[in-house]
Short mmCIF file of C-alpha atoms in Angstrom, two decimals:
data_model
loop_
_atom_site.label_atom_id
_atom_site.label_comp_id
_atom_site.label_asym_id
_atom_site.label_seq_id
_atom_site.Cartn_x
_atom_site.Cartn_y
_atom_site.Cartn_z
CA UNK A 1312 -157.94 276.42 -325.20
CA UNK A 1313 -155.08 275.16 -326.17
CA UNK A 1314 -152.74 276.42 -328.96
CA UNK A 1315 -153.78 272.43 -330.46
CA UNK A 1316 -156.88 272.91 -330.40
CA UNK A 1317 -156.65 276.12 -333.09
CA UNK A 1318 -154.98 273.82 -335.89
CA UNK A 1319 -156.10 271.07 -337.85
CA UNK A 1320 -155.17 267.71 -337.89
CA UNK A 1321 -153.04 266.00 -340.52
CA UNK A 1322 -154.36 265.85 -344.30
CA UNK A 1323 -157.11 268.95 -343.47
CA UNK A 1324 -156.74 272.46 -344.78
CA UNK A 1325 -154.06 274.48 -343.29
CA UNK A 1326 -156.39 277.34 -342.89
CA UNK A 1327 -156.78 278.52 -339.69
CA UNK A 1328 -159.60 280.60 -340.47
CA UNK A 1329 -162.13 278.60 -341.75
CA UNK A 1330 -165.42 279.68 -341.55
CA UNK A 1331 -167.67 278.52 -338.52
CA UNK A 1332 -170.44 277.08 -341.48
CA UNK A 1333 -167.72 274.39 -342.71
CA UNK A 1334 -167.41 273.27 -339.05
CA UNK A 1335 -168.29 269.49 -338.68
CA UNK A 1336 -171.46 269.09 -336.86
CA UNK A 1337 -172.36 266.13 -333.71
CA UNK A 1338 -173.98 264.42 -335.45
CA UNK A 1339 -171.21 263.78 -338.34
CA UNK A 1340 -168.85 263.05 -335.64
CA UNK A 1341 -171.24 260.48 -334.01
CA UNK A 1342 -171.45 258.51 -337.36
CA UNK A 1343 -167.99 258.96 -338.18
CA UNK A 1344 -167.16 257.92 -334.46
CA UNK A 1345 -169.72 254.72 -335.06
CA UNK A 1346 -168.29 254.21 -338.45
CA UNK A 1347 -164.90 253.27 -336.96
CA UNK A 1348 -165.66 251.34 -334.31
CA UNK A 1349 -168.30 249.29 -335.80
CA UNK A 1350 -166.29 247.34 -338.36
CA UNK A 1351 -165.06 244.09 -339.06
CA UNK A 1352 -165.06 243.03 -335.29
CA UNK A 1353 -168.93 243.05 -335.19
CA UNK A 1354 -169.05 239.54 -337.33
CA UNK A 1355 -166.97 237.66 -334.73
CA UNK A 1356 -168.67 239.28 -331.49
CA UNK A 1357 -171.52 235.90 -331.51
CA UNK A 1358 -168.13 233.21 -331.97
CA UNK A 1359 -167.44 235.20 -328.76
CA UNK A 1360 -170.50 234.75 -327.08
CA UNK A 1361 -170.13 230.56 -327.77
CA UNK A 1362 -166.64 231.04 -326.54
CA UNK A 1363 -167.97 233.44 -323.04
CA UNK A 1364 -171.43 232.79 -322.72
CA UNK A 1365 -174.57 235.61 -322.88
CA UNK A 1366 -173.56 236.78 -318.96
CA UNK A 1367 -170.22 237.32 -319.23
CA UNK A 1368 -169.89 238.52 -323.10
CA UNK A 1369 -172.25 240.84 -322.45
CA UNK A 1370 -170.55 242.14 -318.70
CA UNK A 1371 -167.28 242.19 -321.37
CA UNK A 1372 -168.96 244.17 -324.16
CA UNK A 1373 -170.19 247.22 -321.22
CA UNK A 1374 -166.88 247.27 -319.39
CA UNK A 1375 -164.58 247.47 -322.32
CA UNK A 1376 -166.57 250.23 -323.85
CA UNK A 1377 -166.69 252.24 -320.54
CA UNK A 1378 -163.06 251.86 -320.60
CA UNK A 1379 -162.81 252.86 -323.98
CA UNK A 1380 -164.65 256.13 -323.23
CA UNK A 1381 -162.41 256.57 -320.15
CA UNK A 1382 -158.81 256.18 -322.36
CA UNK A 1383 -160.49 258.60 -325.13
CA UNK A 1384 -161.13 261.31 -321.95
CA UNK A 1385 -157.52 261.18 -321.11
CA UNK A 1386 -156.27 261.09 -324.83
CA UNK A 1387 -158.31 264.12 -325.47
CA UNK A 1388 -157.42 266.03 -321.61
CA UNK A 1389 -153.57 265.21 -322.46
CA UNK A 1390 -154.07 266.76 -326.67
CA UNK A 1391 -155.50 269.70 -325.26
CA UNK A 1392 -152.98 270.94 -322.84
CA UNK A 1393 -150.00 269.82 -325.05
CA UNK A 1394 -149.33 271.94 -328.44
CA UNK A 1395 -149.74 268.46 -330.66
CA UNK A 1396 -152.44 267.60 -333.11
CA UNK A 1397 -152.05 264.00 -333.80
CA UNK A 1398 -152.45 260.82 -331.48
CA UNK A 1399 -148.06 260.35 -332.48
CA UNK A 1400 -148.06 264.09 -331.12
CA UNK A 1401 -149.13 263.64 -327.71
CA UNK A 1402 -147.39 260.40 -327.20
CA UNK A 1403 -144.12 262.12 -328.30
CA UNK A 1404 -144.56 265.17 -325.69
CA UNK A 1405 -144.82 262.78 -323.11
CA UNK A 1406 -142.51 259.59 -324.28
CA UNK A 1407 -140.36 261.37 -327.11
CA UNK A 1408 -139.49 260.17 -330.51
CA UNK A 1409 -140.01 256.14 -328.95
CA UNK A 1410 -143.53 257.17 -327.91
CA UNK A 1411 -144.28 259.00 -331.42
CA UNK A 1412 -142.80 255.56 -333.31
CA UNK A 1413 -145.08 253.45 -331.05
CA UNK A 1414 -147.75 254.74 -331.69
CA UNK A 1415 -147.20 254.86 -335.38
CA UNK A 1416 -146.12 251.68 -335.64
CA UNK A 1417 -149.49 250.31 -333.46
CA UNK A 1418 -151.87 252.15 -336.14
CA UNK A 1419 -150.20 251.20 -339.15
CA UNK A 1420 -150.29 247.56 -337.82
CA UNK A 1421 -154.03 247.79 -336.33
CA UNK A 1422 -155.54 249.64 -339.39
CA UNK A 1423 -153.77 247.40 -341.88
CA UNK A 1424 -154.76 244.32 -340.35
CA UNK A 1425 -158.51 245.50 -340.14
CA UNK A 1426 -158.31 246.84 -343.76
CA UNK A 1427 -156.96 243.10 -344.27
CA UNK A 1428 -160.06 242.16 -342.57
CA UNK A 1429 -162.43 243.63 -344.25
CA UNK A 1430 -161.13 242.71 -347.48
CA UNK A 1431 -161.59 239.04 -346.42
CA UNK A 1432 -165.52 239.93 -345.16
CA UNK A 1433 -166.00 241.14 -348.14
CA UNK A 1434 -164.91 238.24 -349.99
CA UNK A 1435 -166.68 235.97 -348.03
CA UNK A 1436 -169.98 237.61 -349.09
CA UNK A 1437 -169.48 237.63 -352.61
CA UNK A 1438 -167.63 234.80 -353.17
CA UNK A 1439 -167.55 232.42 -349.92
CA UNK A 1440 -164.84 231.08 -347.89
CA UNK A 1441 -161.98 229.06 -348.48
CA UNK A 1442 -161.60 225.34 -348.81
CA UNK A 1443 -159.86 224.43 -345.70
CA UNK A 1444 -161.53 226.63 -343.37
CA UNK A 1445 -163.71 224.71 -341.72
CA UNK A 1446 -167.23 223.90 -343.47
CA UNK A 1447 -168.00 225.42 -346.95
CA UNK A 1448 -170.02 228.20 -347.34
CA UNK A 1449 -171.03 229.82 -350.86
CA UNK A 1450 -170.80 233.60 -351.82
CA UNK A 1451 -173.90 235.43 -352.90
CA UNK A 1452 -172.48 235.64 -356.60
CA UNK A 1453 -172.14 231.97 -356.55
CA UNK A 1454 -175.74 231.28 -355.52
CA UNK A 1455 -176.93 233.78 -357.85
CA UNK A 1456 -174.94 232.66 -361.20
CA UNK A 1457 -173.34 229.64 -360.43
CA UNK A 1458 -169.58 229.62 -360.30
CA UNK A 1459 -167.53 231.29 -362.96
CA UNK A 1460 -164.13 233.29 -362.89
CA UNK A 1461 -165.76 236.18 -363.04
CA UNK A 1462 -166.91 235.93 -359.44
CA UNK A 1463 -164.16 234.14 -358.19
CA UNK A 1464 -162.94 235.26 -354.68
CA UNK A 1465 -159.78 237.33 -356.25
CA UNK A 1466 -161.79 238.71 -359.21
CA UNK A 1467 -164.72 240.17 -356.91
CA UNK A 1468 -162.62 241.56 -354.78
CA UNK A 1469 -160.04 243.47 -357.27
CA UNK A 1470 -162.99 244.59 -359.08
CA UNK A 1471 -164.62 246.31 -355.58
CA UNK A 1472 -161.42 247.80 -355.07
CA UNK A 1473 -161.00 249.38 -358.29
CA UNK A 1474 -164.71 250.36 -358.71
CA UNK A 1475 -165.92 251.13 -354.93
CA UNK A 1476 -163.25 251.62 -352.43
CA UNK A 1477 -160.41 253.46 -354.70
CA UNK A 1478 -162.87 256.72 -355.29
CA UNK A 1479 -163.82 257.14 -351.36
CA UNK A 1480 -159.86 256.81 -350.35
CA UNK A 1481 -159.10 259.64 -352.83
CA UNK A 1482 -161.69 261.93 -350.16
CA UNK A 1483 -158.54 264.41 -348.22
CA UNK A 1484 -161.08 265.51 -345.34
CA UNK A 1485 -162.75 263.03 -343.26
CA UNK A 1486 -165.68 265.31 -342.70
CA UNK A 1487 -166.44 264.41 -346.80
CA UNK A 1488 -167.31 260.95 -345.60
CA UNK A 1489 -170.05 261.84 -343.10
CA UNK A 1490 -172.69 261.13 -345.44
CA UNK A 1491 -171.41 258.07 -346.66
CA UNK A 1492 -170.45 256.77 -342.61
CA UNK A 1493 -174.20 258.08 -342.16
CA UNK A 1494 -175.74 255.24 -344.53
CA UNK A 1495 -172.70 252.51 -342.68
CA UNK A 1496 -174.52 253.04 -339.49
CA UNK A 1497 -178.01 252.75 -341.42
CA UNK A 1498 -176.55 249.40 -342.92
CA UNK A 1499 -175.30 247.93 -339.76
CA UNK A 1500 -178.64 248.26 -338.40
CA UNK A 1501 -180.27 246.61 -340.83
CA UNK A 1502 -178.18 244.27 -340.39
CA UNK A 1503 -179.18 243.68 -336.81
CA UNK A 1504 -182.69 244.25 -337.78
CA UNK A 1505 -182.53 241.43 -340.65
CA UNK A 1506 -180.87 239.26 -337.66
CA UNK A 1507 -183.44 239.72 -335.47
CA UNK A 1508 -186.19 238.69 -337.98
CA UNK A 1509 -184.28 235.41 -338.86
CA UNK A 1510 -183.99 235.09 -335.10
CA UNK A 1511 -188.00 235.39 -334.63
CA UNK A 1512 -188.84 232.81 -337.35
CA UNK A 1513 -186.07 230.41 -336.02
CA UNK A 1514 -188.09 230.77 -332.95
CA UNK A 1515 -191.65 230.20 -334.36
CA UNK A 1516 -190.45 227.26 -336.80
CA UNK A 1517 -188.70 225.80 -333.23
CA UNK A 1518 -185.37 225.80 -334.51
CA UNK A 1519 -183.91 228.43 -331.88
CA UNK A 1520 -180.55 227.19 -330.68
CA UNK A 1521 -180.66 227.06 -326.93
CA UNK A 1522 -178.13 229.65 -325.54
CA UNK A 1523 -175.31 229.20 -323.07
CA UNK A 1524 -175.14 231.66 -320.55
CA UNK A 1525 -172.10 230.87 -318.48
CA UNK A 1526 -168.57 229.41 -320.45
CA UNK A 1527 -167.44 225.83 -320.06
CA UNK A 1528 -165.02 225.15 -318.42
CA UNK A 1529 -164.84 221.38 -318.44
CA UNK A 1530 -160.52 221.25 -318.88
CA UNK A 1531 -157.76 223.93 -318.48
CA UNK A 1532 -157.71 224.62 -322.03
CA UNK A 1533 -161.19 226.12 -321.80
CA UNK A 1534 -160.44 228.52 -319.41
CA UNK A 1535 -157.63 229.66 -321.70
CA UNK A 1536 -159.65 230.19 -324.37
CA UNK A 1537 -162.01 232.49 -322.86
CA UNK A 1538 -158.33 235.40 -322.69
CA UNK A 1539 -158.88 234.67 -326.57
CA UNK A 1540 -162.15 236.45 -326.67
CA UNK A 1541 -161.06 239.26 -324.86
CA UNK A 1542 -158.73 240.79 -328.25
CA UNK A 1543 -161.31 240.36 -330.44
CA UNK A 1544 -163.75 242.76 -328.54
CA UNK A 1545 -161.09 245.25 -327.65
CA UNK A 1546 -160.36 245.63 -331.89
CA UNK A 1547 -164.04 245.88 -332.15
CA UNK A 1548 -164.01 249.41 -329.87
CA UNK A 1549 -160.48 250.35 -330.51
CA UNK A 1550 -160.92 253.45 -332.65
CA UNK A 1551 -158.82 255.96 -330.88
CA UNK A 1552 -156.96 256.66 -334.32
CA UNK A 1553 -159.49 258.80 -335.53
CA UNK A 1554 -160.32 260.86 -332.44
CA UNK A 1555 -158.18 263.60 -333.35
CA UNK A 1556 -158.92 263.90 -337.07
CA UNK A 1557 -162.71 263.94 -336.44
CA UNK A 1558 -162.79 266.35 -332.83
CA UNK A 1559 -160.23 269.04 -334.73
CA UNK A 1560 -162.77 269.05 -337.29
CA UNK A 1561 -165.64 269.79 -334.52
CA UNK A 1562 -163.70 272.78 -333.17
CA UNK A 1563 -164.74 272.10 -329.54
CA UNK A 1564 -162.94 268.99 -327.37
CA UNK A 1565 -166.29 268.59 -325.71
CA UNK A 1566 -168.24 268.15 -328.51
CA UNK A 1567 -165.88 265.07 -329.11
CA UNK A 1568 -166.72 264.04 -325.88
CA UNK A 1569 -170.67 264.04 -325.97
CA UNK A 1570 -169.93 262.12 -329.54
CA UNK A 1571 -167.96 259.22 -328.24
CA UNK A 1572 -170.38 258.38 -325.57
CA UNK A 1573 -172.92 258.38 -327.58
CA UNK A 1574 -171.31 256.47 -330.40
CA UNK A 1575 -170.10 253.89 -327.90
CA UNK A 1576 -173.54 253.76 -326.56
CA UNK A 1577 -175.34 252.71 -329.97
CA UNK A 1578 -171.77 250.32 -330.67
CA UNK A 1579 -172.51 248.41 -327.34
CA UNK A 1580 -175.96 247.42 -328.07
CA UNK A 1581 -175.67 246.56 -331.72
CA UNK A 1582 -172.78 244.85 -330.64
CA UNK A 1583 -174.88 242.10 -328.24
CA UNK A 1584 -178.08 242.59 -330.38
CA UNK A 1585 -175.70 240.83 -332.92
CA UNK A 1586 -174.21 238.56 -330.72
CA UNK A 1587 -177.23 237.51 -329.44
CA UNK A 1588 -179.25 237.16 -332.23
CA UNK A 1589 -176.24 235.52 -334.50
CA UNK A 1590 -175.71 232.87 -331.41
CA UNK A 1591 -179.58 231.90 -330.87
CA UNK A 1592 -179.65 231.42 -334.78
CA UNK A 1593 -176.41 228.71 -335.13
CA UNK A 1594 -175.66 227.98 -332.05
CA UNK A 1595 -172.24 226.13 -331.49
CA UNK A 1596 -171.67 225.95 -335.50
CA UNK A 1597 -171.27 229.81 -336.12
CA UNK A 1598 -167.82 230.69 -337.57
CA UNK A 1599 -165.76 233.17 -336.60
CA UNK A 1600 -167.31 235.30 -339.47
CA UNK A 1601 -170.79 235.50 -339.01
CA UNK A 1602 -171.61 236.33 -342.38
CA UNK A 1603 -170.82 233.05 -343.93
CA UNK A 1604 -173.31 231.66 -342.11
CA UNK A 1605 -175.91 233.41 -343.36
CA UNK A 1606 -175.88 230.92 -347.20
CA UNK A 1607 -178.65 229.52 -348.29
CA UNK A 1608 -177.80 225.80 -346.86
CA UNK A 1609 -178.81 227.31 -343.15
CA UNK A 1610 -182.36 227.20 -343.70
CA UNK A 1611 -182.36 230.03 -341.76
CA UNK A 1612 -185.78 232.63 -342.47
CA UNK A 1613 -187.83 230.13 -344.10
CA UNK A 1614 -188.01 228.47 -347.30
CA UNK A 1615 -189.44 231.53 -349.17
CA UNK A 1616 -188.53 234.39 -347.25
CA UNK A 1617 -185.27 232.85 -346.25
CA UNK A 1618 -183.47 233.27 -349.03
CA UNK A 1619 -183.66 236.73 -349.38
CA UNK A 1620 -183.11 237.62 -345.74
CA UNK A 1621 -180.07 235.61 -345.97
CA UNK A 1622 -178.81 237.69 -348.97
CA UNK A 1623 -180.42 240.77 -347.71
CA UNK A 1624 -178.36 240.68 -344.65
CA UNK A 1625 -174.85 239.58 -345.99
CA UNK A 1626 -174.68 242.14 -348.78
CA UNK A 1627 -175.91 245.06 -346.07
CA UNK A 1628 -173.14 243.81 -344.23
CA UNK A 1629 -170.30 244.05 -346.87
CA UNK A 1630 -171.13 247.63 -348.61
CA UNK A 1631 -171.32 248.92 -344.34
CA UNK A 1632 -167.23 247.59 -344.11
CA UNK A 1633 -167.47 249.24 -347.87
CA UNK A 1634 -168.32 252.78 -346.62
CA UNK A 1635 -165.52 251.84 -343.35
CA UNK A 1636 -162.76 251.28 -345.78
CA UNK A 1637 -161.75 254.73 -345.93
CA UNK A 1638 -162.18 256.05 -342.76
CA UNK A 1639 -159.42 253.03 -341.66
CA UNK A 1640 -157.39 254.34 -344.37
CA UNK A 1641 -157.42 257.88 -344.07
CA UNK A 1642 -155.68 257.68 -340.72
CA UNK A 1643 -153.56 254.80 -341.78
CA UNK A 1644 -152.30 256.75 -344.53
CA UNK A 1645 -151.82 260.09 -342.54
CA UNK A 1646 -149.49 258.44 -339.90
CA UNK A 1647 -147.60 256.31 -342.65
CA UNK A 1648 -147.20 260.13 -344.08
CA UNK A 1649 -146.28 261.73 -341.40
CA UNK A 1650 -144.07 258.17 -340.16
CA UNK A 1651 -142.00 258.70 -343.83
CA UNK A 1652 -141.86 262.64 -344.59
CA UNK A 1653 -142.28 264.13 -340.87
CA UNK A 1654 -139.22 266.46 -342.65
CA UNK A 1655 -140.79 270.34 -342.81
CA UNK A 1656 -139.27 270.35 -345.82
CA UNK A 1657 -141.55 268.20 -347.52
CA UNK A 1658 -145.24 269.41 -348.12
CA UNK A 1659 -148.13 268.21 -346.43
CA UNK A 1660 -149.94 265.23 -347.88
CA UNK A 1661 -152.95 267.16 -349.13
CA UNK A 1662 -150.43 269.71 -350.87
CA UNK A 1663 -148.85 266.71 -352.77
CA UNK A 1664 -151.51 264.78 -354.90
CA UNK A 1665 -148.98 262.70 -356.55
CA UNK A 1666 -147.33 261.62 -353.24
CA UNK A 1667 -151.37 261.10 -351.65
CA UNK A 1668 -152.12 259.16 -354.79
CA UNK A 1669 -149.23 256.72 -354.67
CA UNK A 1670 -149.61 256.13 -351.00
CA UNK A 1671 -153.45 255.74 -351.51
CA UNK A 1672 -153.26 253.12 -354.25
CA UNK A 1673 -150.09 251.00 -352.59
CA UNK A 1674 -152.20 250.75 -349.31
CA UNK A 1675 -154.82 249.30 -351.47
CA UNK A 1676 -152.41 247.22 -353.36
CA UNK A 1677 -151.45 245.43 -350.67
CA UNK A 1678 -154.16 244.86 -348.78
CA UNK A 1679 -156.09 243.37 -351.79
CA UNK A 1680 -152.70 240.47 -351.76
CA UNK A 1681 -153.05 240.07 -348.00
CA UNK A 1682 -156.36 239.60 -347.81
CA UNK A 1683 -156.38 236.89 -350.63
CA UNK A 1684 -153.33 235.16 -349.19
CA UNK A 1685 -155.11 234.99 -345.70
CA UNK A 1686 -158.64 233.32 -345.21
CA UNK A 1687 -159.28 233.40 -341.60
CA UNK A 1688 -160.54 236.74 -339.63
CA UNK A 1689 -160.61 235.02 -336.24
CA UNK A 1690 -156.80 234.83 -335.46
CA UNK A 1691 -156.29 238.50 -337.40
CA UNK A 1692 -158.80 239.53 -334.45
CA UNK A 1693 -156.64 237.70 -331.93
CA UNK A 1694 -153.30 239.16 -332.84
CA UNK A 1695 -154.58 242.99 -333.35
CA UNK A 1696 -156.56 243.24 -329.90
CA UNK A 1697 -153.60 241.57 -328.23
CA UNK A 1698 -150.93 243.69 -329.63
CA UNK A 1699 -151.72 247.13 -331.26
CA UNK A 1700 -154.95 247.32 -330.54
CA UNK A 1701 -154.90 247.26 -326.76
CA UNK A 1702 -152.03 249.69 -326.91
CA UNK A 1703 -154.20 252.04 -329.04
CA UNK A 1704 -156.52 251.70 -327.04
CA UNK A 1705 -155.82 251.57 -323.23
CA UNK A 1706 -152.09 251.48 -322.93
CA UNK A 1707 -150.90 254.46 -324.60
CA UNK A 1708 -153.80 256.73 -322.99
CA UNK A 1709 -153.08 255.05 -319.58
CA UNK A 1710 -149.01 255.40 -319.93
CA UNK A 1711 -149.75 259.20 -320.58
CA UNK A 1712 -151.92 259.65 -317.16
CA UNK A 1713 -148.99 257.88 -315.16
CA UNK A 1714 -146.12 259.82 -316.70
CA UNK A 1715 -147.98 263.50 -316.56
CA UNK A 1716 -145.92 265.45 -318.20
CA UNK A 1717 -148.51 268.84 -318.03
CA UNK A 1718 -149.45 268.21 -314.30
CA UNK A 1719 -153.17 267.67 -315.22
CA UNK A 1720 -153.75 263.95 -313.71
CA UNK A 1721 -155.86 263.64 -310.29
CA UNK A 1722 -155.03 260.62 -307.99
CA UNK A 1723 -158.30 258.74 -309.51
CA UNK A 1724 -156.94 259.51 -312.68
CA UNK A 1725 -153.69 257.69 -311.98
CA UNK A 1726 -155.56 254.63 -310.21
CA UNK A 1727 -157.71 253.97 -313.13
CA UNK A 1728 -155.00 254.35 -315.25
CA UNK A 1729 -152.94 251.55 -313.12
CA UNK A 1730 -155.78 249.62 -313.67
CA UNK A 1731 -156.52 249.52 -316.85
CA UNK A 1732 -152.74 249.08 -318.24
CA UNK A 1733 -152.85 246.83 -315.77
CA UNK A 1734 -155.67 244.56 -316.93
CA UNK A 1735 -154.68 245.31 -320.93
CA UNK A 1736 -151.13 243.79 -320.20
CA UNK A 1737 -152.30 240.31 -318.18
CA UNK A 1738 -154.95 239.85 -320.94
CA UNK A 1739 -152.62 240.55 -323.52
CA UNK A 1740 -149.73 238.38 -322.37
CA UNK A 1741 -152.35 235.58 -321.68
CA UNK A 1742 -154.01 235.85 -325.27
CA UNK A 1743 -150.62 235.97 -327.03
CA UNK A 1744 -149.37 232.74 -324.77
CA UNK A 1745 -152.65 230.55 -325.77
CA UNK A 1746 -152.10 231.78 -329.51
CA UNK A 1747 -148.87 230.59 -329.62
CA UNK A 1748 -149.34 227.32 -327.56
CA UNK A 1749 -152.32 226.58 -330.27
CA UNK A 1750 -149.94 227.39 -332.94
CA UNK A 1751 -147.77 224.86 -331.79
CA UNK A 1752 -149.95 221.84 -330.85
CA UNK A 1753 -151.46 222.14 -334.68
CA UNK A 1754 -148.24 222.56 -335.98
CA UNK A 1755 -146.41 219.47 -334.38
CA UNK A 1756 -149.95 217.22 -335.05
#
């Protein structure tokens, strides 16, 4: 083993002889593995399925997160033999200081904008979405106590940051949120389970919306639109910032293995179970966040039981991307740490409270502003999986297989690698050209 795999990654305790009992376990690192790749992305994987189709969504959804289990592989082959602990580590053994700042720069932007995005979920829930954002939808607070300023979009969500998400960022070891990713997974099931039960009694009442199981592709545009789909399920498995602060805390780089392929695993199918289920319930009409759906004006569950499936499942939702807040953050703040005061001659983050407080609560800060000054999750989705994201997640790990630095790569290793920065870049550039074309047409009309 390599000398890497003896230390400990960023924000941990510097003790290198920590007893074998304090070890994280498989199981934590499967539900903090599952914790950061189920996230935000989940509540626009059905608008993808009305964009794709069933077929090819759900071909999309397997071959994305094989490939994501593939870049992770290489990621974790390339940490080992190197002497670096951190994903910026390994990037700068092979590419230098540019390779560290990319990298840095890609999770600062990818984990911001999903912190952003969450944020936004969450206000959606409690307090529904924006005027000018298609058709109105009300919050849960709204339908439960009419509207007041009190649970006004802003107010909710400053009070959840104060009250909820400030005491699990203040946790310095990401093994101390195992318990509370734990009860995220339970919640995301739920809310597939509570889907799946609105999806039944849709189908007994005979209001299932027929599903479409190929795109359309009536005009030029349409084809287009289907590259747009693509970056929102490649943010919805790109969690390759946490690999190294959860498999340093496991000890063994094969454990970390055996945990991402089964986290990926129970991502994929609650991914389509979602999908699925979301798209036979509203059909062309979902939005690109699920969730706001899911009001009491879709008669969705009955006129009894409805209403409280329809709450049930929104606030399950919300306190899941609740209990994924911090594991975003904790590696958002470690590489914004070690991006600002890489000097030795400052002390670690965990060694400086007041430096890991200030940090902490300006992160928050400002993504409680962005996500009140932005509405719409569907384009943040778009511009993370076509930019950062996709280099997180199949670039960077790809560029390191073609450069070999340590000699390690086999000639299928290289031709996958070709492949899939191959792929990542046409989708990207293809994404990023419709999103801009879009931008302009609404713009000039």
């Amino acid at each position: 083993m390599s000398p890497a795999a003896q230390m400990h990654a960023p924000l941990l305790p510097s003790s290198s002889t920590e007893d074998d009992s304090r070890r994280a376990s498989v199981s934590g690192a499967v539900f903090n593995v599952s914790t950061s790749i189920i996230g935000g992305g989940i509540m626009s994987i059905p608008a993808t399925l009305k964009v794709l189709g069933v077929a090819p969504a759900f071909m999309l959804i397997v071959a994305i997160a094989c490939l994501a289990n593939v870049s992770v592989e290489f990621l974790l082959r390339f940490t080992n033999a190197g002497q670096s602990v951190t994903y910026a580590g390994v990037m700068r053994e092979s590419f230098g200081h540019v390779g560290s700042v990319a990298v840095q720069v890609s999770v600062l932007v990818t984990n911001f904008g999903c912190l952003i995005v969450y944020l936004i979920i969450m206000g959606d829930v409690l307090s529904g979405n924006k005027p000018g954002d298609g058709s109105i939808h009300i919050g849960v607070l709204q339908e439960w106590f009419g509207s007041y300023w009190w649970n006004s979009r802003e107010f909710a969500l400053l009070f959840t940051v104060i009250f909820v998400l400030l005491p699990l960022v203040l946790f310095r070891r990401v093994e101390s949120l195992k318990f509370s990713s734990a009860v995220s997974v339970l919640l995301a099931v739920v809310f597939v389970g509570i889907s799946s039960v609105l999806a039944l009694v849709a189908l007994f009442e005979g209001r299932m919306q027929s599903p479409r199981w190929l795109p359309d592709l009536n005009n030029k545009a349409a084809f287009f639109d289907l590259f747009t789909a693509v970056p929102v399920i490649v943010t919805a498995f790109t969690f390759h910032f946490n690999v190294h602060p959860i498999s340093f805390e496991l000890g063994k780089p094969s454990y970390m293995i055996s945990a991402v392929w089964i986290s990926l695993l129970l991502c994929a199918t609650i991914y389509f179970a979602t999908g699925i289920f979301g798209y036979l319930l509203f059909g062309d009409s979902i939005m690109s966040d699920i969730l706001v759906n899911f009001d009491r004006a879709s008669g969705s569950g009955g006129e009894f039981l409805g209403p409280i499936l329809n709450d049930a499942v929104r606030l399950s939702y919300a306190m899941h991307l609740m209990l994924v807040f911090p594991l975003l953050n904790f590696s958002l703040r470690s590489n914004i740490d070690e991006f600002l005061f890489s000097d030795k001659r400052h002390a670690s983050l965990a060694a400086d409270s007041r430096r890991f407080v200030a940090l902490t609560i300006a992160l928050l800060v400002i993504s409680y502003v962005a996500a009140i000054a932005f509405p719409n999750i569907w384009y943040l989705f778009q511009f993370i999986g076509s930019t950062s994201a996709v280099c997180l997640a199949f670039i960077f790990p790809g560029a390191m297989v073609l450069r070999d630095v340590h000699g390690i790569s086999t000639s299928r290793d290289r031709i996958v690698a070709v492949a899939m920065v191959g792929l990542a870049v046409i989708t990207s550039v293809i994404a990023i050209s419709k999103n801009v074309y879009s931008m302009s047409q609404h713009s000039s009309s």
